[in-house]
Amino acid sequence: MLNIEIDGKQVEVEHGATIIDAADQLGIAIPRFCYHKKLSVAANCRMCLVQVEKFNKPLPACATPVADGMKIFTRSKSAVEAQQSVMEFLLINHPLDCPICDQGGECDLQDIAMAYGAPKSRYTEEKRVVLNKNIGPLVSTDMTRCIQCTRCVRFLKEVGGMMELGLVNRGEHAEITAYVDKSVDSELSGNIIDLCPVGALTSKPFRYTARSWELTRRPSIAPHDGLGSQIEVHIKDGKVLRVLPREKETVNECWLSDRDRFSYEALTVRIG
Amino acid sequence: MSATQTLVCLRTVGQDNPASLETYLKLGGYAQLKRLVTDKVKATEVISQVKLSGLRGRGGAGFPTGLKWSFMPRYFDGTKYLVCNTDEGEPGTFKDRDIIRYNPHQLIEGMAIAAYTLGARVGYNYIHGEIWQDYEIFEAALDEARAAGYLGEQLFGSNFSFDLYAVHGYGAYICGEETALIESIEGKKGQPRFKPPFPASYGVFGKPTNVNNTESYTSIPWILQHGGQAFQELGVSNSGGSKIFSISGHVAKPGNYEVNMGIPFTDLLEMAGGVWKGRKLKAVIPGGPSTAVMPAAAIIGATMDYDGLSKAGSSLGAGSMIVMDETTCMVKTLKRLSYFFFEESCGQCTPCREGTGWVYRVIKRIVDGQGKLEDLDLLTDVSNNISGRTICALGDAAATPVLSFIKHFRPEFEYYIRHGRSMVEDGKTQPEVAYA
């Protein structure tokens, strides 16, 4: 076990733990987009930069393993400056179309921008526009909103087992796309909707039917996958509008199969 | 007396058929490799000679080569790899290209010696995709070396085996970053990895890998032939040996000049024929666009070595000197340089992906006559926000020209913004600033 200090609080963590693990253990919030506890570490969003004693540059909390006696400052001047500058960079090419975005109200970018973003943008140049991709009947794309965190790419590769999405092109032209003229066929594809920290990937069946804060949430058990995955049924005006997974480490972790995620449509839609 | 060249890495230049094995053998080539392998010289002895030589990484970072070699794990159960970084792609860099074109065998011998020292079984030379002809020259040299028994199984009847392959990139600047280069060798998209782990513990295919620049490897046979001390004495303290300077821009005789470290800037400029057309020197980028630009007054008294240039406010980088005369518009020059970094950013991490485009667009707006005076502070601030917050050094490299151009030529930028055209076009120069 290693003893470290974050923002003046002592904590004991296991060998190999990263700063973000230790901070989560202490309940200290470090902002993040690309990091997800179930996926490999990419360290590409740079939102989780923190100050570490004896290092002159801020380090990404998600990718920096802790060393014994390390002193970490997540709210120091240098850390906050780094986090605010990354937030500014993320927002310059983001369309900021929250009022018409399905993710509004449950968006990581929106939440973290409230805490770290500036009230006014210094960016006056043209914004980037990225063409939307048709990746199938379940996941709707709005790629201009994408912040290239690659959570969806990593999920499909590491959990889904097939690399169906990838980051193509370089620099500002980088975009997430499926293989040319191919859809995302994974039976777990709905999870990339939950993973997407912005409104780039949203649910096609649920799209434009409700705002997240209008929904009543009821816990339930998945009827189809034979695992007993824990789910949450979201209801508005007596109608089921969507189903999301509930976290249960021993059963479904934080994932849900597409048939359980989208089968609620059969409750209302009649064919023929 | 004007200074002369010291041919270490380019020693076959001037011979007939310089790239051939025959020429290299005539100059004593492959003798060091043979000596080490047949005499079973200990690895620690080789490393101590390299340490003594004061050789520092010639790719731009200037990390001591001997020290880097000692990071490779000595006992490792499995294949260790050796990688040569010939992916030079920054505007104004063209030294590695000439090494391969004129002296490929010395590079091969240098890599074989490194492989013997570090226990690497397989080596790759990653060659920039835009110098195809040189890639073919290197492939031909590899064939010659294999046929003559300098590469392959059980060299010189010992149990040392080393296979070397040429790999060509497709022209991405980012693949010159060692971990992006490793990803590219593995057949993946060239994107830098997060470090640590460093290549010495997790490199090509996840195995310990030593990555050095072409010029560093090519210096090795000379160091072992003449001894580390002799190499160190070519240069000055803390910057041993000779160095190839790729001089381009407004000089009468642009090209590669291999000279001793610590040569005064004025001697080097004279060697390249001085500023062309009898014009006045305005500014010099001493080590490639990722190093800070220096106004004439700051560089004129400097010596060309690691400490000399860092004292003068820049760095040696890869020794790619770009000379600019008094007719150069610094605003337009910066626009060109920032476009390069904008275009070559890999897009993986946020500050570089978004910041390089922002910086380029603001400078372009200034050049188009739509600039505002507060843009200069904005450029400085955005560049500072990119610098030090990215996965690899491209972010820092993109920020350096912006920060240094604005620092040294602010009046010229302000003039451009106020008048919508260049100070140079109006035949004016900014007031002289004194440099210590």
Short mmCIF file of N, CA and C in Angstrom, two decimals, chain B residues 150-204:
data_model
loop_
_atom_site.label_atom_id
_atom_site.label_comp_id
_atom_site.label_asym_id
_atom_site.label_seq_id
_atom_site.Cartn_x
_atom_site.Cartn_y
_atom_site.Cartn_z
N TYR B 150 27.61 -8.63 -42.95
CA TYR B 150 27.64 -7.67 -41.84
C TYR B 150 26.30 -7.60 -41.11
N LEU B 151 25.30 -8.25 -41.69
CA LEU B 151 23.98 -8.34 -41.05
C LEU B 151 23.51 -9.77 -41.22
N GLY B 152 22.75 -10.26 -40.27
CA GLY B 152 22.20 -11.60 -40.41
C GLY B 152 22.56 -12.49 -39.24
N GLU B 153 22.58 -13.80 -39.49
CA GLU B 153 22.81 -14.78 -38.44
C GLU B 153 24.30 -14.92 -38.12
N GLN B 154 24.58 -15.06 -36.86
CA GLN B 154 25.93 -15.42 -36.36
C GLN B 154 27.04 -14.69 -37.11
N LEU B 155 27.10 -13.40 -36.86
CA LEU B 155 28.06 -12.56 -37.58
C LEU B 155 29.49 -12.89 -37.17
N PHE B 156 30.37 -12.92 -38.14
CA PHE B 156 31.80 -13.19 -37.95
C PHE B 156 32.03 -14.47 -37.13
N GLY B 157 31.15 -15.45 -37.33
CA GLY B 157 31.33 -16.72 -36.64
C GLY B 157 31.03 -16.69 -35.15
N SER B 158 30.46 -15.59 -34.67
CA SER B 158 30.13 -15.52 -33.23
C SER B 158 28.66 -15.94 -33.06
N ASN B 159 28.14 -15.80 -31.83
CA ASN B 159 26.71 -16.08 -31.69
C ASN B 159 25.88 -14.81 -31.69
N PHE B 160 26.45 -13.71 -32.19
CA PHE B 160 25.70 -12.46 -32.29
C PHE B 160 24.99 -12.39 -33.64
N SER B 161 23.66 -12.24 -33.60
CA SER B 161 22.88 -12.12 -34.83
C SER B 161 22.09 -10.83 -34.80
N PHE B 162 22.00 -10.19 -35.94
CA PHE B 162 21.24 -8.93 -35.99
C PHE B 162 20.63 -8.76 -37.38
N ASP B 163 19.32 -8.58 -37.41
CA ASP B 163 18.63 -8.30 -38.66
C ASP B 163 18.15 -6.86 -38.65
N LEU B 164 18.39 -6.18 -39.75
CA LEU B 164 17.99 -4.77 -39.84
C LEU B 164 17.06 -4.61 -41.03
N TYR B 165 15.98 -3.89 -40.81
CA TYR B 165 15.01 -3.66 -41.88
C TYR B 165 14.75 -2.17 -42.05
N ALA B 166 14.45 -1.78 -43.28
CA ALA B 166 14.02 -0.40 -43.53
C ALA B 166 12.50 -0.37 -43.54
N VAL B 167 11.95 0.62 -42.86
CA VAL B 167 10.50 0.81 -42.85
C VAL B 167 10.26 2.23 -43.33
N HIS B 168 9.36 2.40 -44.28
CA HIS B 168 9.10 3.79 -44.67
C HIS B 168 7.77 4.25 -44.14
N GLY B 169 7.74 5.51 -43.72
CA GLY B 169 6.49 6.10 -43.26
C GLY B 169 5.74 6.65 -44.46
N TYR B 170 4.72 7.43 -44.18
CA TYR B 170 3.96 8.04 -45.27
C TYR B 170 3.96 9.56 -45.17
N GLY B 171 4.95 10.09 -44.49
CA GLY B 171 5.13 11.54 -44.51
C GLY B 171 4.55 12.30 -43.34
N ALA B 172 4.06 11.59 -42.30
CA ALA B 172 3.50 12.31 -41.16
C ALA B 172 4.62 12.81 -40.26
N TYR B 173 4.59 14.09 -39.95
CA TYR B 173 5.60 14.68 -39.06
C TYR B 173 5.54 14.03 -37.69
N ILE B 174 4.33 13.73 -37.23
CA ILE B 174 4.16 13.21 -35.87
C ILE B 174 4.87 11.87 -35.70
N CYS B 175 5.08 11.12 -36.79
CA CYS B 175 5.76 9.83 -36.67
C CYS B 175 7.24 10.00 -36.34
N GLY B 176 7.73 11.21 -36.29
CA GLY B 176 9.09 11.44 -35.80
C GLY B 176 9.14 11.43 -34.28
N GLU B 177 7.98 11.50 -33.63
CA GLU B 177 7.92 11.36 -32.17
C GLU B 177 8.10 9.88 -31.90
N GLU B 178 9.02 9.52 -30.99
CA GLU B 178 9.44 8.12 -30.93
C GLU B 178 8.31 7.13 -30.67
N THR B 179 7.35 7.47 -29.82
CA THR B 179 6.29 6.48 -29.56
C THR B 179 5.29 6.41 -30.71
N ALA B 180 5.07 7.53 -31.42
CA ALA B 180 4.21 7.50 -32.61
C ALA B 180 4.89 6.67 -33.69
N LEU B 181 6.22 6.81 -33.77
CA LEU B 181 7.00 6.04 -34.72
C LEU B 181 6.87 4.55 -34.43
N ILE B 182 6.92 4.20 -33.15
CA ILE B 182 6.78 2.80 -32.76
C ILE B 182 5.39 2.28 -33.14
N GLU B 183 4.35 3.08 -32.87
CA GLU B 183 2.99 2.69 -33.26
C GLU B 183 2.94 2.45 -34.77
N SER B 184 3.59 3.34 -35.53
CA SER B 184 3.57 3.24 -36.98
C SER B 184 4.29 1.98 -37.45
N ILE B 185 5.41 1.65 -36.82
CA ILE B 185 6.12 0.41 -37.17
C ILE B 185 5.21 -0.80 -36.92
N GLU B 186 4.42 -0.72 -35.84
CA GLU B 186 3.52 -1.83 -35.53
C GLU B 186 2.35 -1.90 -36.49
N GLY B 187 2.25 -0.94 -37.40
CA GLY B 187 1.17 -0.95 -38.38
C GLY B 187 -0.06 -0.19 -37.93
N LYS B 188 0.06 0.57 -36.85
CA LYS B 188 -1.09 1.33 -36.36
C LYS B 188 -1.01 2.77 -36.82
N LYS B 189 -2.04 3.52 -36.44
CA LYS B 189 -2.05 4.94 -36.76
C LYS B 189 -0.96 5.64 -35.94
N GLY B 190 -0.21 6.51 -36.58
CA GLY B 190 0.90 7.16 -35.90
C GLY B 190 0.43 8.19 -34.88
N GLN B 191 0.22 7.73 -33.67
CA GLN B 191 -0.17 8.64 -32.59
C GLN B 191 0.73 8.38 -31.40
N PRO B 192 1.25 9.43 -30.77
CA PRO B 192 2.13 9.20 -29.63
C PRO B 192 1.43 8.46 -28.50
N ARG B 193 2.24 7.67 -27.79
CA ARG B 193 1.71 6.99 -26.61
C ARG B 193 1.96 7.88 -25.41
N PHE B 194 1.18 7.62 -24.37
CA PHE B 194 1.43 8.33 -23.13
C PHE B 194 2.67 7.72 -22.46
N LYS B 195 3.57 8.61 -22.00
CA LYS B 195 4.77 8.13 -21.33
C LYS B 195 4.77 8.60 -19.88
N PRO B 196 5.29 7.84 -18.93
CA PRO B 196 5.76 6.48 -19.03
C PRO B 196 4.65 5.47 -19.33
N PRO B 197 4.98 4.24 -19.72
CA PRO B 197 6.31 3.64 -19.86
C PRO B 197 7.07 4.15 -21.08
N PHE B 198 8.37 4.28 -20.92
CA PHE B 198 9.23 4.70 -22.01
C PHE B 198 9.59 3.50 -22.90
N PRO B 199 10.04 3.78 -24.14
CA PRO B 199 10.37 2.67 -25.05
C PRO B 199 11.39 1.69 -24.48
N ALA B 200 12.29 2.14 -23.60
CA ALA B 200 13.29 1.23 -23.05
C ALA B 200 12.64 0.08 -22.27
N SER B 201 11.42 0.30 -21.77
CA SER B 201 10.75 -0.83 -21.12
C SER B 201 9.55 -1.33 -21.93
N TYR B 202 8.92 -0.45 -22.70
CA TYR B 202 7.74 -0.88 -23.47
C TYR B 202 7.78 -0.18 -24.83
N GLY B 203 8.41 -0.82 -25.80
CA GLY B 203 8.58 -0.17 -27.10
C GLY B 203 7.87 -0.90 -28.21
N VAL B 204 8.62 -1.28 -29.26
CA VAL B 204 8.01 -1.97 -30.39
C VAL B 204 7.44 -3.31 -29.93
#
